[in-house]
Short mmCIF file of C-alpha atoms in Angstrom, two decimals:
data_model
loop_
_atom_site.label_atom_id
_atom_site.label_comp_id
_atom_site.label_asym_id
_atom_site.label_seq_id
_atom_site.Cartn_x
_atom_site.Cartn_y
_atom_site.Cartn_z
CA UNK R 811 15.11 30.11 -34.56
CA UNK R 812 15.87 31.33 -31.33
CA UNK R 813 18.42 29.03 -28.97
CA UNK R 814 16.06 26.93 -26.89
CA UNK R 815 16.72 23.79 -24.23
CA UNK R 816 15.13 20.62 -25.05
CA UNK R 817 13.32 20.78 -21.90
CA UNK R 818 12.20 24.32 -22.48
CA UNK R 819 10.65 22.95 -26.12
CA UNK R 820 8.93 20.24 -24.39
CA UNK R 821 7.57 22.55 -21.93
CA UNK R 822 6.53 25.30 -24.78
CA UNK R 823 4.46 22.46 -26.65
CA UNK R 824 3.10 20.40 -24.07
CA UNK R 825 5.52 17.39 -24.47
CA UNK R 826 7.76 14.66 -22.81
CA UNK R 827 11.11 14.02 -24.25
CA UNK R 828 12.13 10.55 -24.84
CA UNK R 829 16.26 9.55 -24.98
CA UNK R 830 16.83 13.01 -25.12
CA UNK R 831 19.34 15.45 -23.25
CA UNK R 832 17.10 17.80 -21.68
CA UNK R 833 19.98 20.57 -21.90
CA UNK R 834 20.43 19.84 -25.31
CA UNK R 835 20.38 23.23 -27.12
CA UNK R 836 18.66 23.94 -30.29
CA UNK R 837 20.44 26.24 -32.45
CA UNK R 838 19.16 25.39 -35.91
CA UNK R 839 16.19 25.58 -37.68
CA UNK R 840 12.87 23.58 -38.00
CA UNK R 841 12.27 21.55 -40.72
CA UNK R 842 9.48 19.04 -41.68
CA UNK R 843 11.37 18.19 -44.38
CA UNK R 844 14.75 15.74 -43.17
CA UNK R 845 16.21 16.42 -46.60
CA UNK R 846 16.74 20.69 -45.18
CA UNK R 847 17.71 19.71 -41.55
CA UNK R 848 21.27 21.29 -40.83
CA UNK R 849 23.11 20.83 -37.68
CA UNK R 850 21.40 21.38 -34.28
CA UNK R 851 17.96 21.76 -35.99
CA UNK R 852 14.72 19.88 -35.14
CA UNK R 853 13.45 17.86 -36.94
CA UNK R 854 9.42 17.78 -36.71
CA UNK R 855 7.92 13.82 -38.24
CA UNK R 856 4.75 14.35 -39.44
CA UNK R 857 2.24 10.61 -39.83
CA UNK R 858 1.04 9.95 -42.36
CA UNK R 859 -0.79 7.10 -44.91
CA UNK R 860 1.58 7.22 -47.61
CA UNK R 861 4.77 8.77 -45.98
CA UNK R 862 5.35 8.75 -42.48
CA UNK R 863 8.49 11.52 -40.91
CA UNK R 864 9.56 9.12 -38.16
CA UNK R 865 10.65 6.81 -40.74
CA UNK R 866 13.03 9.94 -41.80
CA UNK R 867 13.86 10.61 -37.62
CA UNK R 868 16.95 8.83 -37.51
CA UNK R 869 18.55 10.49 -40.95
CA UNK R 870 17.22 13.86 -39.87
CA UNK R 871 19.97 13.04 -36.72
CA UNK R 872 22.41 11.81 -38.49
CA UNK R 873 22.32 15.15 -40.78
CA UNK R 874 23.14 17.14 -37.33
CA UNK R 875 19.76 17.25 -35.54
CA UNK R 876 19.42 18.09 -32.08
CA UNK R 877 16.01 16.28 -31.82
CA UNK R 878 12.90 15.18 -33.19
CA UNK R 879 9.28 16.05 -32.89
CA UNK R 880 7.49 13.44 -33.42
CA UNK R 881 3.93 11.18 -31.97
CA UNK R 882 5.90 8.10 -31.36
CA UNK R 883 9.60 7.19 -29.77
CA UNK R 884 11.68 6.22 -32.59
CA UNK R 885 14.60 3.74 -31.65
CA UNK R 886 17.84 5.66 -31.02
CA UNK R 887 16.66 8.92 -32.01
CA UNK R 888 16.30 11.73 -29.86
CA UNK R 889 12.33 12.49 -29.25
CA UNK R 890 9.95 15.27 -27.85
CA UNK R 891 7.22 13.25 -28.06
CA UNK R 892 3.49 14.90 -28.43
CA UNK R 893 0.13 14.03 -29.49
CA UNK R 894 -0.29 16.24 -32.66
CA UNK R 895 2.82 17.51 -34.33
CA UNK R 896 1.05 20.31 -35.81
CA UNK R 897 -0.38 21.92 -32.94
CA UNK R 898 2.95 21.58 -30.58
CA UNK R 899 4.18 23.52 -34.30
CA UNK R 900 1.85 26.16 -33.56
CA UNK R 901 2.51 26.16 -29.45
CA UNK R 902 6.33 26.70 -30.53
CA UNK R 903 5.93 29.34 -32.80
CA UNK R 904 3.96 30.77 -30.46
CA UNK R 905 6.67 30.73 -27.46
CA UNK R 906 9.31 31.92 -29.96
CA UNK R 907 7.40 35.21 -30.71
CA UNK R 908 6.54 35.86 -26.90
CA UNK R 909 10.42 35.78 -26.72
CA UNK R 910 10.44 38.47 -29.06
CA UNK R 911 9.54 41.76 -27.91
CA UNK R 912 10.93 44.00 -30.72
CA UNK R 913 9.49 41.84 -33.48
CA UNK R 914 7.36 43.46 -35.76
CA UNK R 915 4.54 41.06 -37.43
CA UNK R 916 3.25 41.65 -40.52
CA UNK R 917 0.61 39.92 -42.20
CA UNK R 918 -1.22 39.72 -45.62
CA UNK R 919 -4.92 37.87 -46.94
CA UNK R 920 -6.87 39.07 -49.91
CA UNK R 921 -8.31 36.42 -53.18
CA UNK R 922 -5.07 37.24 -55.01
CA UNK R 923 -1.50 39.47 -55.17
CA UNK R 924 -1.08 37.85 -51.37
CA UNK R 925 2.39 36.34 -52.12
CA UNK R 926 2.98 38.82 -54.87
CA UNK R 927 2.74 41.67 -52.30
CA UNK R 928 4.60 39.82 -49.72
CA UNK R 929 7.57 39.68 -51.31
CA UNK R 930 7.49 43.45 -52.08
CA UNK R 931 6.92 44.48 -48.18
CA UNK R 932 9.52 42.08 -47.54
CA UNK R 933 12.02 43.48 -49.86
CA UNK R 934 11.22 47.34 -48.40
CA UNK R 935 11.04 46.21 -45.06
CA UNK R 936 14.37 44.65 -45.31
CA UNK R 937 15.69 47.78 -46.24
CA UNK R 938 14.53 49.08 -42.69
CA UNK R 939 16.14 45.99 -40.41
CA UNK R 940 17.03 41.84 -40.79
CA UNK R 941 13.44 40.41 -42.19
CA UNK R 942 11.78 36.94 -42.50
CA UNK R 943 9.29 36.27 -45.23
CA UNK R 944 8.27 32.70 -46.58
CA UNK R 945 9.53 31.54 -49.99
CA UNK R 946 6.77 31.07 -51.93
CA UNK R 947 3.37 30.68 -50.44
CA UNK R 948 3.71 29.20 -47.15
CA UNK R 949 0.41 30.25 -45.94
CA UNK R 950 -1.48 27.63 -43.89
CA UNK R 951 -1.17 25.49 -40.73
CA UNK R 952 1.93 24.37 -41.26
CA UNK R 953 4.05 26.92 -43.42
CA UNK R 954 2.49 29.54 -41.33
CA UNK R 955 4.38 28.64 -37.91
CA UNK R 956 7.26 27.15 -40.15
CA UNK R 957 8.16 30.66 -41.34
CA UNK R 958 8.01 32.11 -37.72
CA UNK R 959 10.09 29.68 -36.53
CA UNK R 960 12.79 31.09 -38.72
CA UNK R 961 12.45 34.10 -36.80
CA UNK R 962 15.40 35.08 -34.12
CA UNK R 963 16.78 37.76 -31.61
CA UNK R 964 18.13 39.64 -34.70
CA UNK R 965 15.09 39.59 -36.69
CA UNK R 966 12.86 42.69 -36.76
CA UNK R 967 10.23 42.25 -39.24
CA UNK R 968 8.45 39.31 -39.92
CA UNK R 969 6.23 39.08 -43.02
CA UNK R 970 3.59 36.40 -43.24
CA UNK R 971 0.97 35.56 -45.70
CA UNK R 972 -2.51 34.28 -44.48
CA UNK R 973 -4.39 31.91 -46.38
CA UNK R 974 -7.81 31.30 -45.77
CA UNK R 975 -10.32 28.22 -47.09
CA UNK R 976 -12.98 28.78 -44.27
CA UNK R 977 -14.43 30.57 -41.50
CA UNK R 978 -12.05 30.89 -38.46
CA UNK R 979 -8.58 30.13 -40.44
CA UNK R 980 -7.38 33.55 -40.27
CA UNK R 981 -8.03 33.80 -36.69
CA UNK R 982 -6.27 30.83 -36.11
CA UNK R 983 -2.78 31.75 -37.89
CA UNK R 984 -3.04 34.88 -35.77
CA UNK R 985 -3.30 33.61 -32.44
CA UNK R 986 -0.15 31.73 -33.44
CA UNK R 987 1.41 35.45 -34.30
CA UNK R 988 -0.46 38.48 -34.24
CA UNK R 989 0.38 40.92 -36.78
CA UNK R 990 1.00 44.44 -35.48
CA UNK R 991 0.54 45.65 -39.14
CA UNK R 992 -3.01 43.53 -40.98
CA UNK R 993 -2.90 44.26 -44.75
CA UNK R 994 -6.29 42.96 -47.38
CA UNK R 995 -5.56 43.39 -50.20
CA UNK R 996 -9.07 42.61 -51.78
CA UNK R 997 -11.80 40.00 -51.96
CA UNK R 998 -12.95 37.88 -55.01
CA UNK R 999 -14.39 34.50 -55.85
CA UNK R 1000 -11.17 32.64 -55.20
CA UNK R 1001 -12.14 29.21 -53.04
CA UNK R 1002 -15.57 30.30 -53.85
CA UNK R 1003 -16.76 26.61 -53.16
CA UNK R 1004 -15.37 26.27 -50.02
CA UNK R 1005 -16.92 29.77 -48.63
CA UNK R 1006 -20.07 29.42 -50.23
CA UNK R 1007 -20.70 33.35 -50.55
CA UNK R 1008 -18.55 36.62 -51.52
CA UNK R 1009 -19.93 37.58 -47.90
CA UNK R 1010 -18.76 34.62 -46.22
CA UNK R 1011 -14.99 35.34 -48.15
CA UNK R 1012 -14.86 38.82 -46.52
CA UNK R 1013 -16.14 37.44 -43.23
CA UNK R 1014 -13.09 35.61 -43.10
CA UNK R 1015 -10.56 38.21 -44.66
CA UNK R 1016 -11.99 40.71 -42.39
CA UNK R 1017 -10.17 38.17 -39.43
CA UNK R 1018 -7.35 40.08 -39.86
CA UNK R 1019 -7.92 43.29 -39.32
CA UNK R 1020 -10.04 42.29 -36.04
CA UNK R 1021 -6.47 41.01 -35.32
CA UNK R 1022 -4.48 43.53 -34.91
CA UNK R 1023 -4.30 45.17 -31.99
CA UNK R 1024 -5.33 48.48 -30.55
CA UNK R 1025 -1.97 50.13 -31.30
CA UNK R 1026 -1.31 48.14 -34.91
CA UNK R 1027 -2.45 49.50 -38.41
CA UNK R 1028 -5.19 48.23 -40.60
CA UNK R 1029 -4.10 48.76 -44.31
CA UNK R 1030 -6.77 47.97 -46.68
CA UNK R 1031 -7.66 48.45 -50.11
CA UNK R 1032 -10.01 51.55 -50.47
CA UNK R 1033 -10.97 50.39 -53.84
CA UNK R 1034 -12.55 47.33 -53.06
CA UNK R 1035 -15.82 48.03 -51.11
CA UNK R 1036 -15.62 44.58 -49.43
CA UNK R 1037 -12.08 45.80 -47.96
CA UNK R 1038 -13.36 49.18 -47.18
CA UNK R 1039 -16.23 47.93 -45.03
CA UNK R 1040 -13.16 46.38 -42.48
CA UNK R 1041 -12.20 49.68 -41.27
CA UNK R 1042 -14.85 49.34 -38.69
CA UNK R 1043 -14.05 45.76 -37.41
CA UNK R 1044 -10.75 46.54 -36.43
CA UNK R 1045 -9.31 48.69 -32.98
CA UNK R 1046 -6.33 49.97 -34.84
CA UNK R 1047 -5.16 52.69 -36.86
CA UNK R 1048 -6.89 52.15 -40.68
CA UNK R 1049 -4.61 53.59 -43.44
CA UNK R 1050 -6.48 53.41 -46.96
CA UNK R 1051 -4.43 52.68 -50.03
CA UNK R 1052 -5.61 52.34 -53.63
CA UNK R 1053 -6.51 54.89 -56.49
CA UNK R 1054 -9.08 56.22 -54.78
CA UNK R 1055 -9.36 59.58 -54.09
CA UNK R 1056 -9.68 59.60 -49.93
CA UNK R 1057 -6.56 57.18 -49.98
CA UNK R 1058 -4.26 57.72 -47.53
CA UNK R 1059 -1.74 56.20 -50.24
CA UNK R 1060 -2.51 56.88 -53.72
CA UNK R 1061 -1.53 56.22 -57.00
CA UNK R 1062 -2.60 59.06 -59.44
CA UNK R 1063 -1.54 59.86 -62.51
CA UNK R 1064 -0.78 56.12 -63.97
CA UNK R 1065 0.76 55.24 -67.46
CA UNK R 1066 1.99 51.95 -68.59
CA UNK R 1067 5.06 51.33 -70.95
CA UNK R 1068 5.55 48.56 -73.76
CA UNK R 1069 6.43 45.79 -71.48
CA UNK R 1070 3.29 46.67 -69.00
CA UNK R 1071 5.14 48.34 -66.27
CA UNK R 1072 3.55 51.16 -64.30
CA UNK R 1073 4.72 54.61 -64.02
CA UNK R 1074 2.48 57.00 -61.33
CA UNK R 1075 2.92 59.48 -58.64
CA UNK R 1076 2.78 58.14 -54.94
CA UNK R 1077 0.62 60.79 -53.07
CA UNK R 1078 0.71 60.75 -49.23
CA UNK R 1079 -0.68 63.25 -46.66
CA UNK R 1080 2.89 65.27 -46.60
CA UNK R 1081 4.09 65.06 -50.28
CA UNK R 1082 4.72 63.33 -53.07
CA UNK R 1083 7.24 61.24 -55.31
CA UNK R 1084 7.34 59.64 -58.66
CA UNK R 1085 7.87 55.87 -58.89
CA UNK R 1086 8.40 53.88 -61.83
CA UNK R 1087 7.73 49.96 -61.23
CA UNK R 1088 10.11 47.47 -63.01
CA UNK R 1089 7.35 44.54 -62.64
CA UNK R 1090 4.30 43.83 -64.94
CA UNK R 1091 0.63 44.23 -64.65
CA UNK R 1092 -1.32 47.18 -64.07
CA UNK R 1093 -2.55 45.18 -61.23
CA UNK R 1094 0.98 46.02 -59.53
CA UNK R 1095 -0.03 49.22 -58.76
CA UNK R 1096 -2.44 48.13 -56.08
CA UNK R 1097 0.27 45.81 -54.83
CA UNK R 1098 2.50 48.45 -54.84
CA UNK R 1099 0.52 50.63 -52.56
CA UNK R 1100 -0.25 47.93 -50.16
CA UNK R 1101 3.35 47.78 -49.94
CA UNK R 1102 4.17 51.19 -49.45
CA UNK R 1103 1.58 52.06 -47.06
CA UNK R 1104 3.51 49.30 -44.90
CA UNK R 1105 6.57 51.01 -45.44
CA UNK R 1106 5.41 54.05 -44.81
CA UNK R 1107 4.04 52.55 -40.94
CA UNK R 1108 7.44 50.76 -40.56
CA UNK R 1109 8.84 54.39 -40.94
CA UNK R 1110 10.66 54.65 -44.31
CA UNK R 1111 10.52 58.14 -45.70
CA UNK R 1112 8.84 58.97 -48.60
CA UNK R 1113 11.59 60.25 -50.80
CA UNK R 1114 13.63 56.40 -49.84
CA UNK R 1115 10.31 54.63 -50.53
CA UNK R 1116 9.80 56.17 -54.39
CA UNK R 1117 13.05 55.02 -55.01
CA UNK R 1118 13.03 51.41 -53.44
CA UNK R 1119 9.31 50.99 -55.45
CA UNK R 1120 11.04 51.42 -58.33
CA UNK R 1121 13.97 48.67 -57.36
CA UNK R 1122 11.38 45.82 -56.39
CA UNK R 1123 11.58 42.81 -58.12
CA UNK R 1124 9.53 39.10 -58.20
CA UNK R 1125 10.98 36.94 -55.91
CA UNK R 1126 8.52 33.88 -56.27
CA UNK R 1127 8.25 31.78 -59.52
CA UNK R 1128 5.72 31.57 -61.74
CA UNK R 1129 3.79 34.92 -60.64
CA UNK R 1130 4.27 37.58 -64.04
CA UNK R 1131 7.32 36.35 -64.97
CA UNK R 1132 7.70 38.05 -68.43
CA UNK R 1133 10.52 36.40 -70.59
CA UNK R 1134 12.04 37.15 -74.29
CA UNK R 1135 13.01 34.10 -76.55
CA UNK R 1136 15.82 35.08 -79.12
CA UNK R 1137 12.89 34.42 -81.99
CA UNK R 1138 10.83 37.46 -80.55
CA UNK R 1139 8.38 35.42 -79.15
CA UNK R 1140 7.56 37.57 -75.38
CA UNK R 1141 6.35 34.93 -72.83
CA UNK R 1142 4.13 35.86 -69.33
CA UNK R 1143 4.45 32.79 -67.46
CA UNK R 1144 2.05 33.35 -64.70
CA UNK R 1145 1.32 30.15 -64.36
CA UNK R 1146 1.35 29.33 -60.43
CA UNK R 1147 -2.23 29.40 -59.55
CA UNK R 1148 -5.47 30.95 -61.23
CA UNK R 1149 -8.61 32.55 -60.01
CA UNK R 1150 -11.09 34.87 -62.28
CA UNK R 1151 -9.82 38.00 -60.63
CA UNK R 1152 -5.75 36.97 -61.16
CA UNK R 1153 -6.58 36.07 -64.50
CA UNK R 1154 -8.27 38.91 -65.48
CA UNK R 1155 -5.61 40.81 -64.37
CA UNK R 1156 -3.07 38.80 -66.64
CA UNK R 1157 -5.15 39.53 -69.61
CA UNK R 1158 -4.84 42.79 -69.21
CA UNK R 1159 -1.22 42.81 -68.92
CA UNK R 1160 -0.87 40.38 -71.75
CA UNK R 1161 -2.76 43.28 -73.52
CA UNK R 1162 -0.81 46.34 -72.36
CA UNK R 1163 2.61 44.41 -73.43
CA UNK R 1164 1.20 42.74 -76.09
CA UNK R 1165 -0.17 46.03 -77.52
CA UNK R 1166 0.77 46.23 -81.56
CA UNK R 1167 1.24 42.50 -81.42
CA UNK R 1168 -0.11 39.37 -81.90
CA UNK R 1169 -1.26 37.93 -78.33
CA UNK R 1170 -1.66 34.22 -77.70
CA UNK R 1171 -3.47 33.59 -74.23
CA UNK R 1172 -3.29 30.04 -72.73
CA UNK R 1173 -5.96 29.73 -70.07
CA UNK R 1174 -6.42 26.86 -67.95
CA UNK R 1175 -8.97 25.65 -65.41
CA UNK R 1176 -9.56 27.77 -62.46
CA UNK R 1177 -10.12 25.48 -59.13
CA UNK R 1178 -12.60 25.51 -56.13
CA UNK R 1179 -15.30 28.07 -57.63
CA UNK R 1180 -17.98 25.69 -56.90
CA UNK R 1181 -21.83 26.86 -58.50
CA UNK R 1182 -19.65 30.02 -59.66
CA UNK R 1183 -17.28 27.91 -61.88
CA UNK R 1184 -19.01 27.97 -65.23
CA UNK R 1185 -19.95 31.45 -64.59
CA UNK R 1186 -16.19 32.60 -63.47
CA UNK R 1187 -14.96 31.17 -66.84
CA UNK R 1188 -17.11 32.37 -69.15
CA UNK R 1189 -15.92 35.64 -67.74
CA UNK R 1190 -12.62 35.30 -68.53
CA UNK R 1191 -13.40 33.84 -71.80
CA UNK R 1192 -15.33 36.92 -72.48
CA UNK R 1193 -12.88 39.37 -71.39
CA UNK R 1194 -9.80 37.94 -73.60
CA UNK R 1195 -11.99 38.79 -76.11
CA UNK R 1196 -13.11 42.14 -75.20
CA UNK R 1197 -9.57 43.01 -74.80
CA UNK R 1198 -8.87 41.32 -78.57
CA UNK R 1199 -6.79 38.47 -77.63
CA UNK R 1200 -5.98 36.67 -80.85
CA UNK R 1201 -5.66 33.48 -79.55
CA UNK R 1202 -6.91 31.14 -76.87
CA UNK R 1203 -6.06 27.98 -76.44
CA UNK R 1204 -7.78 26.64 -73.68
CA UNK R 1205 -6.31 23.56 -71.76
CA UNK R 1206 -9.10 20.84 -70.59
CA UNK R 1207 -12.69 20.56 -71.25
CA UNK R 1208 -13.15 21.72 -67.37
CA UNK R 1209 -11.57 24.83 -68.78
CA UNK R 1210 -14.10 25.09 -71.48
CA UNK R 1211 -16.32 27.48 -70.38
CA UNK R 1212 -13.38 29.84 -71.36
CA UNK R 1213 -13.89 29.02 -74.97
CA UNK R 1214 -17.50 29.13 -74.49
CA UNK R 1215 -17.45 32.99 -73.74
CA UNK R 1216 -15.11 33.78 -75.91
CA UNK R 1217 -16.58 32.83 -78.95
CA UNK R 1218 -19.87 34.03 -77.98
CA UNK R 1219 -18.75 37.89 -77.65
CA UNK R 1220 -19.51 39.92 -80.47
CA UNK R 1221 -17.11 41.08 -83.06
CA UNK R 1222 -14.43 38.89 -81.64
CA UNK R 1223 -12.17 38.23 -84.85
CA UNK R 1224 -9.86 35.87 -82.82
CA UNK R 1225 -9.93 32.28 -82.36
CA UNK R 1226 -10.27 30.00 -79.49
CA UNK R 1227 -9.56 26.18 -79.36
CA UNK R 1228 -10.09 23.53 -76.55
CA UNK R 1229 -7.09 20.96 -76.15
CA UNK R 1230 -7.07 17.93 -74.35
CA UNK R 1231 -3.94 18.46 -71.81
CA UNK R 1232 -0.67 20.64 -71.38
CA UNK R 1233 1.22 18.00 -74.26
CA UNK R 1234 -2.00 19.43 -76.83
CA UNK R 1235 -1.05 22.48 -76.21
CA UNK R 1236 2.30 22.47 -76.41
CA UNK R 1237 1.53 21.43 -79.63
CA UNK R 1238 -0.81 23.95 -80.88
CA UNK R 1239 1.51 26.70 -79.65
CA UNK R 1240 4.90 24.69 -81.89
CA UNK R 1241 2.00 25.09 -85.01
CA UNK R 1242 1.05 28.42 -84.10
CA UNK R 1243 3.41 30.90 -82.77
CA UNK R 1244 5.45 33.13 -84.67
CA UNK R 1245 7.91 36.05 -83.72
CA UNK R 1246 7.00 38.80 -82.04
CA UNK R 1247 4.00 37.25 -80.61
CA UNK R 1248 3.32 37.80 -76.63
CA UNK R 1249 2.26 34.45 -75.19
CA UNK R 1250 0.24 34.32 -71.37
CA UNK R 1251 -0.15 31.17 -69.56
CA UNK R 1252 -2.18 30.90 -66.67
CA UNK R 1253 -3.95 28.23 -64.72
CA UNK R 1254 -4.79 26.54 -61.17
CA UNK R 1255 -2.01 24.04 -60.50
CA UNK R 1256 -3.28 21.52 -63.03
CA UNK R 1257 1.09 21.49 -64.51
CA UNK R 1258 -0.40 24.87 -66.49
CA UNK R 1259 3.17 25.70 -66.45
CA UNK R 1260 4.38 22.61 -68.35
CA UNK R 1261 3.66 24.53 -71.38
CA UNK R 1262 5.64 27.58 -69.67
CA UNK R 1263 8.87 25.44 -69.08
CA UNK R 1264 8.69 24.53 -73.23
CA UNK R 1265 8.54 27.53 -74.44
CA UNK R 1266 11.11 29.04 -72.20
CA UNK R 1267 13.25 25.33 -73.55
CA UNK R 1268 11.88 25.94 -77.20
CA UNK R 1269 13.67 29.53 -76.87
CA UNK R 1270 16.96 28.07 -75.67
CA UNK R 1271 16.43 25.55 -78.39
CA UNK R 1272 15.94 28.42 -80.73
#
């Protein structure tokens, strides 16, 4: 974070300090978390039923805070005091990027490939100047301004996922910092229940580009039609990526090798290079082009930008991370979160690498798909059969519907079996799995990647 008085804090979020030095100097970072305070950080105390952060103000100190943000004084403890801790998060992040002026902002929404695709801008962008992106998926209210906050006089690109789970949230994360460059990636049924409609999910995707800012860049998928429709809500520049043929970035001429990795040529208005991707899933291609169409705006030139495609790697767990146990076994542990459209697009790269083998999926339930959620599994179900899966296991009768439309497509010579919880299926994969089989596990938060962790310990075991 930028250097900031105490006073000038108090001022940026509409607070009063209490036994504080007002020319006491920030120099560290914020932290909700006391446990990751450092030495002239602030600390910001969230209340709450179960745990309350001003019962963690006067260690967060101790560790080297400057001060705390907090709702109420807290004996001995340094204090900006303010009536909601999350907004006065918001109003700081805010000030810091005002301070800014050579910051770039870049930010990311689609149903899935969000934090997937944020790490890969972030890793070309860094290429171009210093860069802050969130670890993980720090995409709400709170790790939103938390990751801006990070953000300095030396920083020049900040990349920032944008969650969404109604009408308005989008808009909201951007008024905290507008991105200069607004990238969808797509729209699908993900938080289906809480949206109520595909149109009410673009509605709220479609925030972003009505975001950015008369001299910024729309980049949107030009294979989705949802996406596509956005060019006309936003003032900006639109740049079109995808496979499609009016693309302004394009894939064409895409293969896939044993272990699911994409090969294609990267077409652009003035030329052309080949790229070769090191990460899994056909799906990565689209990824891929989101990222390089922000590249391309950020001004890296097109013969550096086939080459640094081809070096991008995951940098967040649990999202296609393909692993080989010494007994053969090949394991896809994307096991972080689950929607129909992210699972679909596991299948298939379970398929492409598991092509010539035996392929094991392990599917678990798929959250907030409200009067869609029976539907949205069956789909899946049906599609890891259409694409010959041998086995499913499927973990939790919520889950079922999986099974369901598996066994009901016809011709499918696989089998499919319902378990009770991650321990049953640990289980049926110790009594099933034999080398060289390719094993996927997928599923909505529900400790779906339990079974992940034992089979990457089984192969250590091994």
């Amino acid at each position: 974070m930028i250097k900031m008085r105490l006073d000038e804090v108090a001022a940026a979020v509409g607070g009063r300090l209490a036994g504080a030095d007002p020319a006491a100097v920030l120099t560290g970072d914020v932290e909700y978390d006391s446990r990751k305070v450092g030495p002239g950080g602030l600390f910001v105390a969230f209340p709450g039923e179960k745990v309350d952060g001003h019962e963690f103000a006067a260690a967060a100190v101790a560790a080297g805070a400057t001060a705390v943000l907090g709702s109420r004084p807290v004996e001995g403890v340094p204090m900006v005091l303010v009536d909601d801790p999350l907004a006065a998060l918001a109003a700081l992040a805010r000030v810091v990027v005002s301070r800014l002026p050579d910051l770039s902002v870049i930010g990311l929404t689609g149903s899935s490939g969000k934090t997937t695709t944020k790490d890969l801008v972030a890793q070309l962008a860094a290429r171009l100047g210093p860069t802050v992106a969130p670890a993980g998926s720090l995409n709400n209210e709170l790790g939103y301004p938390h990751t801006v906050l990070r953000s300095d006089e030396a920083t020049r690109f900040l990349v920032l996922e944008m969650g969404a789970r109604g009408a308005g949230h989008i808009s909201y994360l951007a008024g905290i910092a507008r991105p200069r460059v607004g990238v969808v990636l797509n729209v699908g049924v993900a938080h289906i229940g809480e949206f109520g409609s595909v149109e009410g999910i673009a509605a709220a995707k479609g925030e972003l580009p009505e975001a950015v800012p008369v001299d910024g860049v729309a980049v949107l998928n030009a294979d989705d039609e949802w996406v596509r429709k956005m060019a006309v809500r936003t003032r900006g520049k639109v740049v079109l990526f995808g496979e499609s043929a009016d693309a302004d970035v394009r894939a064409d001429e895409v293969t896939l090798d044993e272990r699911g990795r994409a090969s294609y040529t990267l077409r652009v208005a003035r030329g052309s290079v080949p790229v070769r991707l090191r990460v899994s899933g056909r799906h990565q291609v689209a990824n891929s082009l989101a990222a390089a169409a922000v590249a391309r705006e950020l001004g890296m030139p097109l013969r550096e930008l086939g080459e640094a495609l081809g070096e991008l790697e995951l940098r967040s767990a649990r999202r296609m991370d393909l692993f080989d146990r010494p007994d053969g076994v090949t394991v896809i542990d994307d096991s972080y979160n689950a929607n129909p459209a992210s699972a679909s697009a596991a299948l298939r790269a379970l398929a492409a690498v598991g092509a010539g083998r035996r392929t094991v999926a392990v599917l678990g339930y798929m959250a907030e798909l409200g009067e869609f959620e029976r539907s949205g599994h069956e789909e899946v179900g049906r599609l890891a059969a259409e694409l010959g899966v041998d086995r499913l296991v499927v973990v939790g009768d919520a889950a079922g519907p999986i099974h369901d439309g598996a066994i009901a497509h016809p011709g499918w010579e696989g089998r499919s079996v319902v378990v009770g919880d991650q321990a049953a299926a640990i289980d049926a994969l110790h009594a099933e799995l034999r080398p060289g089989d390719v094993v996927l596990v997928k599923g909505s938060r529900y400790r779906t990647w339990d079974v992940a962790d034992a089979l990457r310990a089984d192969g250590h075991a091994a």
